[in-house]
mmCIF file of C-alpha atoms and ligand atoms in Angstrom:
data_model
loop_
_atom_site.group_PDB
_atom_site.id
_atom_site.type_symbol
_atom_site.label_atom_id
_atom_site.label_comp_id
_atom_site.label_asym_id
_atom_site.label_seq_id
_atom_site.Cartn_x
_atom_site.Cartn_y
_atom_site.Cartn_z
ATOM 1 C CA MET A 1 54.055 161.060 113.816
ATOM 2 C CA GLN A 2 57.552 160.575 112.476
ATOM 3 C CA SER A 3 58.250 157.037 111.296
ATOM 4 C CA VAL A 4 61.138 155.117 109.736
ATOM 5 C CA THR A 5 61.386 151.892 107.771
ATOM 6 C CA VAL A 6 64.218 149.554 108.778
ATOM 7 C CA ASN A 7 64.655 146.115 107.219
ATOM 8 C CA ASN A 8 61.175 146.514 105.704
ATOM 9 C CA LEU A 9 59.415 147.106 109.020
ATOM 10 C CA ILE A 10 57.834 150.375 110.095
ATOM 11 C CA PHE A 11 58.808 152.022 113.383
ATOM 12 C CA ASP A 12 57.171 155.076 114.958
ATOM 13 C CA GLU A 13 58.985 157.674 117.021
ATOM 14 C CA TYR A 14 58.677 156.904 120.713
ATOM 15 C CA LEU A 15 61.127 159.310 122.365
ATOM 16 C CA SER A 16 62.378 162.470 120.675
ATOM 17 C CA GLN A 17 65.971 163.676 120.894
ATOM 18 C CA ARG A 18 64.839 166.334 123.318
ATOM 19 C CA GLU A 19 63.068 163.819 125.581
ATOM 20 C CA ILE A 20 66.118 161.558 125.493
ATOM 21 C CA ALA A 21 68.422 164.434 126.450
ATOM 22 C CA THR A 22 66.255 165.248 129.463
ATOM 23 C CA ILE A 23 66.161 161.617 130.573
ATOM 24 C CA VAL A 24 69.931 161.221 130.277
ATOM 25 C CA SER A 25 70.764 164.366 132.207
ATOM 26 C CA GLU A 26 68.353 163.367 134.995
ATOM 27 C CA VAL A 27 70.037 159.973 135.348
ATOM 28 C CA ALA A 28 73.451 161.654 135.418
ATOM 29 C CA GLU A 29 72.311 164.040 138.158
ATOM 30 C CA ARG A 30 71.224 161.120 140.340
ATOM 31 C CA ILE A 31 74.537 159.330 139.817
ATOM 32 C CA ASN A 32 76.534 162.509 140.494
ATOM 33 C CA ALA A 33 74.674 162.961 143.788
ATOM 34 C CA ASP A 34 74.870 159.316 144.894
ATOM 35 C CA TYR A 35 78.584 158.934 144.101
ATOM 36 C CA ALA A 36 79.813 162.251 145.510
ATOM 37 C CA GLY A 37 83.298 161.732 146.954
ATOM 38 C CA ARG A 38 83.861 158.512 145.010
ATOM 39 C CA GLU A 39 85.634 157.711 141.742
ATOM 40 C CA PRO A 40 83.404 155.199 139.967
ATOM 41 C CA LEU A 41 84.437 153.101 137.007
ATOM 42 C CA PHE A 42 81.769 153.001 134.312
ATOM 43 C CA ILE A 43 81.612 149.884 132.144
ATOM 44 C CA CYS A 44 79.819 150.428 128.852
ATOM 45 C CA VAL A 45 78.338 147.278 127.367
ATOM 46 C CA LEU A 46 78.927 147.327 123.622
ATOM 47 C CA ASN A 47 77.464 147.629 121.117
ATOM 48 C CA GLY A 48 74.043 148.980 122.008
ATOM 49 C CA ALA A 49 74.974 151.203 124.967
ATOM 50 C CA PHE A 50 77.689 153.236 123.252
ATOM 51 C CA ILE A 51 75.490 156.241 122.448
ATOM 52 C CA TYR A 52 73.776 156.316 125.847
ATOM 53 C CA ALA A 53 77.164 155.903 127.534
ATOM 54 C CA SER A 54 78.638 158.744 125.531
ATOM 55 C CA ASP A 55 75.805 161.135 126.373
ATOM 56 C CA LEU A 56 75.607 160.068 130.011
ATOM 57 C CA PHE A 57 79.350 160.284 130.609
ATOM 58 C CA LYS A 58 79.459 163.883 129.382
ATOM 59 C CA HIS A 59 77.076 164.799 132.212
ATOM 60 C CA ILE A 60 79.085 163.014 134.911
ATOM 61 C CA THR A 61 80.937 165.572 137.012
ATOM 62 C CA LEU A 62 82.771 163.026 139.191
ATOM 63 C CA PRO A 63 86.411 162.002 138.677
ATOM 64 C CA ALA A 64 85.100 158.962 136.841
ATOM 65 C CA GLU A 65 86.656 156.513 134.384
ATOM 66 C CA ILE A 66 85.047 154.519 131.604
ATOM 67 C CA THR A 67 85.899 151.229 129.951
ATOM 68 C CA PHE A 68 84.140 148.904 127.519
ATOM 69 C CA VAL A 69 83.168 145.263 127.238
ATOM 70 C CA ARG A 70 81.340 143.274 124.641
ATOM 71 C CA LEU A 71 79.373 140.349 125.993
ATOM 72 C CA LYS A 72 78.625 137.283 123.961
ATOM 73 C CA SER A 73 75.042 136.440 123.179
ATOM 74 C CA TYR A 74 73.635 134.788 126.246
ATOM 75 C CA GLU A 75 72.260 131.568 124.732
ATOM 76 C CA GLY A 76 73.360 128.635 126.789
ATOM 77 C CA THR A 77 74.557 130.596 129.796
ATOM 78 C CA ALA A 78 71.246 130.542 131.664
ATOM 79 C CA THR A 79 72.237 127.622 133.818
ATOM 80 C CA THR A 80 75.838 128.602 134.503
ATOM 81 C CA GLY A 81 75.270 132.333 134.969
ATOM 82 C CA THR A 82 78.598 132.985 133.274
ATOM 83 C CA VAL A 83 78.886 135.524 130.496
ATOM 84 C CA ASN A 84 81.479 135.210 127.763
ATOM 85 C CA MET A 85 83.213 138.406 126.759
ATOM 86 C CA LEU A 86 84.035 139.084 123.113
ATOM 87 C CA ILE A 87 85.875 142.185 124.296
ATOM 88 C CA PRO A 88 87.025 141.507 127.863
ATOM 89 C CA LEU A 89 87.561 143.966 130.676
ATOM 90 C CA GLN A 90 90.801 145.892 130.173
ATOM 91 C CA VAL A 91 91.180 147.315 133.693
ATOM 92 C CA PRO A 92 91.296 145.822 137.195
ATOM 93 C CA ILE A 93 88.001 146.148 139.049
ATOM 94 C CA LYS A 94 89.044 144.943 142.503
ATOM 95 C CA ASP A 95 87.780 147.342 145.180
ATOM 96 C CA ARG A 96 86.276 149.664 142.541
ATOM 97 C CA ASP A 97 82.778 151.158 142.569
ATOM 98 C CA ILE A 98 81.377 149.927 139.266
ATOM 99 C CA ILE A 99 78.476 151.385 137.300
ATOM 100 C CA VAL A 100 77.505 149.201 134.344
ATOM 101 C CA ILE A 101 75.912 151.071 131.439
ATOM 102 C CA GLU A 102 73.370 149.127 129.354
ATOM 103 C CA ASP A 103 71.046 150.187 126.573
ATOM 104 C CA ILE A 104 68.112 148.009 127.594
ATOM 105 C CA VAL A 105 67.329 145.357 130.184
ATOM 106 C CA ASP A 106 64.765 142.897 128.895
ATOM 107 C CA THR A 107 64.790 139.507 130.658
ATOM 108 C CA GLY A 108 67.829 140.615 132.663
ATOM 109 C CA LEU A 109 69.746 137.443 131.881
ATOM 110 C CA THR A 110 72.786 139.187 130.387
ATOM 111 C CA MET A 111 73.158 141.551 133.333
ATOM 112 C CA HIS A 112 72.399 138.873 135.920
ATOM 113 C CA GLY A 113 75.478 136.960 134.798
ATOM 114 C CA PHE A 114 77.715 139.972 134.279
ATOM 115 C CA ILE A 115 76.941 141.629 137.626
ATOM 116 C CA GLN A 116 77.674 138.371 139.441
ATOM 117 C CA GLN A 117 80.969 138.088 137.589
ATOM 118 C CA LEU A 118 82.021 141.607 138.610
ATOM 119 C CA LYS A 119 81.201 140.873 142.249
ATOM 120 C CA ASP A 120 83.130 137.597 142.097
ATOM 121 C CA GLU A 121 86.155 139.528 140.798
ATOM 122 C CA GLY A 122 86.141 141.733 143.877
ATOM 123 C CA ALA A 123 84.358 144.920 142.878
ATOM 124 C CA ARG A 124 83.525 146.993 145.967
ATOM 125 C CA SER A 125 80.059 147.805 144.608
ATOM 126 C CA VAL A 126 78.199 147.154 141.379
ATOM 127 C CA GLU A 127 75.204 149.161 140.183
ATOM 128 C CA LEU A 128 73.484 149.201 136.833
ATOM 129 C CA THR A 129 72.130 152.018 134.720
ATOM 130 C CA SER A 130 70.030 151.169 131.704
ATOM 131 C CA PHE A 131 68.565 153.685 129.304
ATOM 132 C CA LEU A 132 65.507 151.441 128.925
ATOM 133 C CA PHE A 133 63.922 148.795 131.117
ATOM 134 C CA LYS A 134 61.131 146.362 130.251
ATOM 135 C CA PRO A 135 59.747 145.454 133.715
ATOM 136 C CA ASP A 136 57.129 143.075 132.313
ATOM 137 C CA SER A 137 59.856 140.940 130.667
ATOM 138 C CA LEU A 138 62.168 140.727 133.680
ATOM 139 C CA GLN A 139 63.091 137.215 134.801
ATOM 140 C CA PHE A 140 66.163 138.015 136.903
ATOM 141 C CA PRO A 141 65.260 140.526 139.649
ATOM 142 C CA ASP A 142 68.917 141.157 140.557
ATOM 143 C CA ALA A 143 69.300 142.720 137.101
ATOM 144 C CA THR A 144 66.804 145.482 137.901
ATOM 145 C CA PRO A 145 68.724 148.676 137.115
ATOM 146 C CA LYS A 146 69.132 151.169 139.945
ATOM 147 C CA TYR A 147 69.271 154.043 137.466
ATOM 148 C CA ILE A 148 66.573 153.639 134.812
ATOM 149 C CA GLY A 149 66.129 156.130 131.996
ATOM 150 C CA LYS A 150 62.650 154.977 131.093
ATOM 151 C CA SER A 151 60.560 151.879 131.745
ATOM 152 C CA ILE A 152 58.764 150.743 128.612
ATOM 153 C CA PRO A 153 56.224 148.065 127.641
ATOM 154 C CA THR A 154 57.409 144.791 126.133
ATOM 155 C CA LYS A 155 57.711 146.061 122.580
ATOM 156 C CA PHE A 156 60.653 146.074 120.202
ATOM 157 C CA VAL A 157 62.468 149.405 120.018
ATOM 158 C CA LEU A 158 65.374 150.687 117.966
ATOM 159 C CA GLY A 159 67.491 153.772 117.498
ATOM 160 C CA TYR A 160 69.734 155.669 119.912
ATOM 161 C CA GLY A 161 72.249 152.806 119.770
ATOM 162 C CA LEU A 162 69.752 149.947 119.652
ATOM 163 C CA ASP A 163 69.689 147.911 116.463
ATOM 164 C CA PHE A 164 67.479 145.703 114.380
ATOM 165 C CA ASP A 165 69.877 143.246 112.727
ATOM 166 C CA GLU A 166 72.629 145.864 113.123
ATOM 167 C CA LYS A 167 70.577 148.578 111.382
ATOM 168 C CA GLY A 168 69.077 151.649 113.037
ATOM 169 C CA ARG A 169 71.696 152.294 115.727
ATOM 170 C CA ASN A 170 72.425 155.720 114.241
ATOM 171 C CA LEU A 171 68.872 157.034 114.547
ATOM 172 C CA PRO A 172 69.055 159.876 117.073
ATOM 173 C CA SER A 173 65.511 159.295 118.401
ATOM 174 C CA LEU A 174 64.040 156.087 119.800
ATOM 175 C CA TYR A 175 61.483 154.223 117.701
ATOM 176 C CA VAL A 176 59.007 151.434 118.462
ATOM 177 C CA LEU A 177 57.859 148.739 116.069
ATOM 178 C CA ARG A 178 54.412 149.598 114.714
ATOM 179 C CA SER A 179 51.887 147.019 115.875
ATOM 180 C CA GLU A 180 49.685 145.188 113.349
ATOM 181 C CA GLU A 181 46.316 146.454 114.537
HETATM 182 P P1 5GP B 201 68.307 140.561 128.324
HETATM 183 O O1 5GP B 201 69.521 139.759 128.642
HETATM 184 O O2 5GP B 201 67.973 141.593 129.355
HETATM 185 O O3 5GP B 201 67.114 139.681 128.009
HETATM 186 O O4 5GP B 201 68.597 141.244 126.942
HETATM 187 C C1 5GP B 201 69.223 142.443 126.797
HETATM 188 C C2 5GP B 201 69.647 142.624 125.367
HETATM 189 O O5 5GP B 201 68.591 142.222 124.460
HETATM 190 C C3 5GP B 201 69.891 144.084 125.069
HETATM 191 O O6 5GP B 201 71.204 144.451 125.381
HETATM 192 C C4 5GP B 201 69.565 144.145 123.590
HETATM 193 O O7 5GP B 201 70.692 143.769 122.834
HETATM 194 C C5 5GP B 201 68.494 143.105 123.372
HETATM 195 N N1 5GP B 201 67.122 143.686 123.356
HETATM 196 C C6 5GP B 201 66.125 143.438 124.231
HETATM 197 N N2 5GP B 201 65.017 144.137 123.910
HETATM 198 C C7 5GP B 201 65.322 144.850 122.807
HETATM 199 C C8 5GP B 201 64.579 145.794 121.990
HETATM 200 O O8 5GP B 201 63.402 146.116 122.203
HETATM 201 N N3 5GP B 201 65.244 146.337 120.938
HETATM 202 C C9 5GP B 201 66.536 146.017 120.638
HETATM 203 N N4 5GP B 201 67.078 146.621 119.579
HETATM 204 N N5 5GP B 201 67.269 145.140 121.385
HETATM 205 C C10 5GP B 201 66.664 144.575 122.459
#
């Protein structure tokens, strides 16, 4: 099995480039079918989703647009549900069909706040696609992605845009932290 060492920890390959490509094109096909006749605005959540967003967007055949936000770490926002943006939205979203692109939904807290914010600002519809989803970690059911690349167990993964202390984003496959036993 192919493995990598990042910040002194060993990770084993979990999804190959080929498996990832298949997953991404299948998600794109579903979105293309569901949004036929519409002009959705994709919002890529930086940093982690930039590679997934890039691959996914190339498979979108709709007259779609894409923009980018960077959301501040969610500590302290659990009670308010508001999400601070380090890079704010650059385009109006009123009456738009929004598809948020995430790398991974874990507890769902980040997306819970962000989705609510988009609805409050007058988006016509808001759906979420996430390359990965950890259903066993979910605490905010409204953050369940409609378009899931792959559901995975509650283990730490990196590569394909996802980092470990900012390292590993450039790995083209997805890796999972090797367990002790
Ligand atoms: P949530 O708000 O859903 O709990 O957290 C989502 C964010 O946590 C993701 O955007 C990502 O930054 C981080 N995260 C959660 N699980 C993992 C993981 O297994 N690997 C990496 N690299 N980041 C993760």
